Amino acid sequence: MQSPLTIFVFNQNPFRLSEEEYHSPETVLKNYFELFGPGETNDILTSVQTEALTNPGSPYSAVSERMKVMSCFTELYRLIEAAFVISQKK
C-alpha cells in the first residue's frame, strides 16, 4: 500500500511534514511554539500583512485581493491561537 505522504497533491494536503510528523502533528505544534510564541507570531504576521497591503509594488493592489489577504490573515491568527491551545494540552 502506498504511503499517504506519497499521494499528496499541492494545495490539498500537507506536503512539508515528515511521515513521523504526519502521524504525530502535535510534535510540530510543540516545536513551533518553542521557537515562536503567540505574541511573536502575531507580530510577524501583522508585519507581513501590513507590507503586503501597503507596498505599492504588491500583487494585492486590487480590492478583492486585499480582502482575500485580510481574510486569510484573520483565519491564520485564529489557526495559530487554536494550535497554541492544542500544543498546551499535550
PDB file of C-alpha atoms in Angstrom:
ATOM      1  CA  MET A   1       0.000   0.000   0.000  1.00  0.00           C
ATOM      2  CA  GLN A   2       1.228   3.469  -0.875  1.00  0.00           C
ATOM      3  CA  SER A   3       2.159   5.790   1.981  1.00  0.00           C
ATOM      4  CA  PRO A   4      -0.329   8.664   2.403  1.00  0.00           C
ATOM      5  CA  LEU A   5       2.604  11.043   2.067  1.00  0.00           C
ATOM      6  CA  THR A   6       3.364   9.951  -1.486  1.00  0.00           C
ATOM      7  CA  ILE A   7      -0.086  10.765  -2.834  1.00  0.00           C
ATOM      8  CA  PHE A   8      -0.434  14.333  -1.549  1.00  0.00           C
ATOM      9  CA  VAL A   9      -1.329  16.987  -4.066  1.00  0.00           C
ATOM     10  CA  PHE A  10      -0.020  20.523  -3.614  1.00  0.00           C
ATOM     11  CA  ASN A  11      -2.666  22.848  -2.099  1.00  0.00           C
ATOM     12  CA  GLN A  12      -4.843  19.953  -0.931  1.00  0.00           C
ATOM     13  CA  ASN A  13      -2.824  18.126   1.701  1.00  0.00           C
ATOM     14  CA  PRO A  14       0.204  18.604   3.936  1.00  0.00           C
ATOM     15  CA  PHE A  15       3.405  18.176   1.963  1.00  0.00           C
ATOM     16  CA  ARG A  16       6.060  19.563   4.297  1.00  0.00           C
ATOM     17  CA  LEU A  17       5.515  17.097   7.121  1.00  0.00           C
ATOM     18  CA  SER A  18       7.721  14.071   7.522  1.00  0.00           C
ATOM     19  CA  GLU A  19       5.934  10.764   7.883  1.00  0.00           C
ATOM     20  CA  GLU A  20       6.560  10.892  11.641  1.00  0.00           C
ATOM     21  CA  GLU A  21       5.128  14.429  11.839  1.00  0.00           C
ATOM     22  CA  TYR A  22       2.145  13.384   9.761  1.00  0.00           C
ATOM     23  CA  HIS A  23       1.292  10.720  12.329  1.00  0.00           C
ATOM     24  CA  SER A  24       2.118  12.920  15.364  1.00  0.00           C
ATOM     25  CA  PRO A  25       1.368  16.513  14.303  1.00  0.00           C
ATOM     26  CA  GLU A  26       1.353  17.686  17.913  1.00  0.00           C
ATOM     27  CA  THR A  27       5.165  17.491  17.802  1.00  0.00           C
ATOM     28  CA  VAL A  28       5.143  20.133  15.050  1.00  0.00           C
ATOM     29  CA  LEU A  29       2.980  22.394  17.210  1.00  0.00           C
ATOM     30  CA  LYS A  30       5.227  21.890  20.230  1.00  0.00           C
ATOM     31  CA  ASN A  31       8.362  22.641  18.214  1.00  0.00           C
ATOM     32  CA  TYR A  32       6.813  25.729  16.623  1.00  0.00           C
ATOM     33  CA  PHE A  33       5.711  27.237  19.913  1.00  0.00           C
ATOM     34  CA  GLU A  34       9.133  26.560  21.436  1.00  0.00           C
ATOM     35  CA  LEU A  35      10.532  28.830  18.688  1.00  0.00           C
ATOM     36  CA  PHE A  36       7.746  31.412  18.352  1.00  0.00           C
ATOM     37  CA  GLY A  37       5.138  32.256  20.949  1.00  0.00           C
ATOM     38  CA  PRO A  38       1.667  33.501  20.029  1.00  0.00           C
ATOM     39  CA  GLY A  39       2.701  37.137  20.595  1.00  0.00           C
ATOM     40  CA  GLU A  40       5.755  36.927  18.367  1.00  0.00           C
ATOM     41  CA  THR A  41       3.754  35.080  15.723  1.00  0.00           C
ATOM     42  CA  ASN A  42       1.128  37.831  15.835  1.00  0.00           C
ATOM     43  CA  ASP A  43       3.826  40.488  15.398  1.00  0.00           C
ATOM     44  CA  ILE A  44       5.360  38.688  12.405  1.00  0.00           C
ATOM     45  CA  LEU A  45       2.007  38.076  10.719  1.00  0.00           C
ATOM     46  CA  THR A  46       0.936  41.681  11.285  1.00  0.00           C
ATOM     47  CA  SER A  47       4.196  42.928   9.766  1.00  0.00           C
ATOM     48  CA  VAL A  48       3.863  40.667   6.717  1.00  0.00           C
ATOM     49  CA  GLN A  49       0.209  41.594   6.249  1.00  0.00           C
ATOM     50  CA  THR A  50       0.951  45.316   6.516  1.00  0.00           C
ATOM     51  CA  GLU A  51       3.772  45.020   3.996  1.00  0.00           C
ATOM     52  CA  ALA A  52       1.622  43.031   1.570  1.00  0.00           C
ATOM     53  CA  LEU A  53      -1.216  45.531   1.753  1.00  0.00           C
ATOM     54  CA  THR A  54       0.745  48.803   1.752  1.00  0.00           C
ATOM     55  CA  ASN A  55       3.645  48.151  -0.604  1.00  0.00           C
ATOM     56  CA  PRO A  56       2.992  49.934  -3.936  1.00  0.00           C
ATOM     57  CA  GLY A  57       4.506  47.005  -5.854  1.00  0.00           C
ATOM     58  CA  SER A  58       2.371  44.435  -4.065  1.00  0.00           C
ATOM     59  CA  PRO A  59       0.400  41.961  -6.168  1.00  0.00           C
ATOM     60  CA  TYR A  60      -2.502  42.629  -3.787  1.00  0.00           C
ATOM     61  CA  SER A  61      -3.475  46.072  -5.061  1.00  0.00           C
ATOM     62  CA  ALA A  62      -6.967  45.075  -6.241  1.00  0.00           C
ATOM     63  CA  VAL A  63      -9.664  45.402  -3.585  1.00  0.00           C
ATOM     64  CA  SER A  64     -10.681  41.758  -3.999  1.00  0.00           C
ATOM     65  CA  GLU A  65      -7.077  40.632  -3.499  1.00  0.00           C
ATOM     66  CA  ARG A  66      -6.700  42.821  -0.406  1.00  0.00           C
ATOM     67  CA  MET A  67      -9.873  41.346   1.063  1.00  0.00           C
ATOM     68  CA  LYS A  68      -8.557  37.851   0.359  1.00  0.00           C
ATOM     69  CA  VAL A  69      -5.295  38.662   2.178  1.00  0.00           C
ATOM     70  CA  MET A  70      -7.153  40.153   5.135  1.00  0.00           C
ATOM     71  CA  SER A  71      -9.459  37.130   5.387  1.00  0.00           C
ATOM     72  CA  CYS A  72      -6.533  34.733   5.123  1.00  0.00           C
ATOM     73  CA  PHE A  73      -4.614  36.505   7.874  1.00  0.00           C
ATOM     74  CA  THR A  74      -7.687  36.676  10.121  1.00  0.00           C
ATOM     75  CA  GLU A  75      -8.027  32.918   9.834  1.00  0.00           C
ATOM     76  CA  LEU A  76      -4.275  32.393  10.259  1.00  0.00           C
ATOM     77  CA  TYR A  77      -4.412  34.289  13.561  1.00  0.00           C
ATOM     78  CA  ARG A  78      -7.258  32.024  14.693  1.00  0.00           C
ATOM     79  CA  LEU A  79      -5.399  28.939  13.475  1.00  0.00           C
ATOM     80  CA  ILE A  80      -2.273  29.917  15.414  1.00  0.00           C
ATOM     81  CA  GLU A  81      -4.295  30.506  18.576  1.00  0.00           C
ATOM     82  CA  ALA A  82      -6.059  27.143  18.220  1.00  0.00           C
ATOM     83  CA  ALA A  83      -2.746  25.409  17.539  1.00  0.00           C
ATOM     84  CA  PHE A  84      -1.266  27.016  20.653  1.00  0.00           C
ATOM     85  CA  VAL A  85      -4.166  25.775  22.789  1.00  0.00           C
ATOM     86  CA  ILE A  86      -3.750  22.271  21.346  1.00  0.00           C
ATOM     87  CA  SER A  87       0.012  22.350  21.946  1.00  0.00           C
ATOM     88  CA  GLN A  88      -0.543  23.245  25.600  1.00  0.00           C
ATOM     89  CA  LYS A  89      -2.915  20.314  26.166  1.00  0.00           C
ATOM     90  CA  LYS A  90      -0.363  17.636  25.293  1.00  0.00           C
TER      91      LYS A  90
END
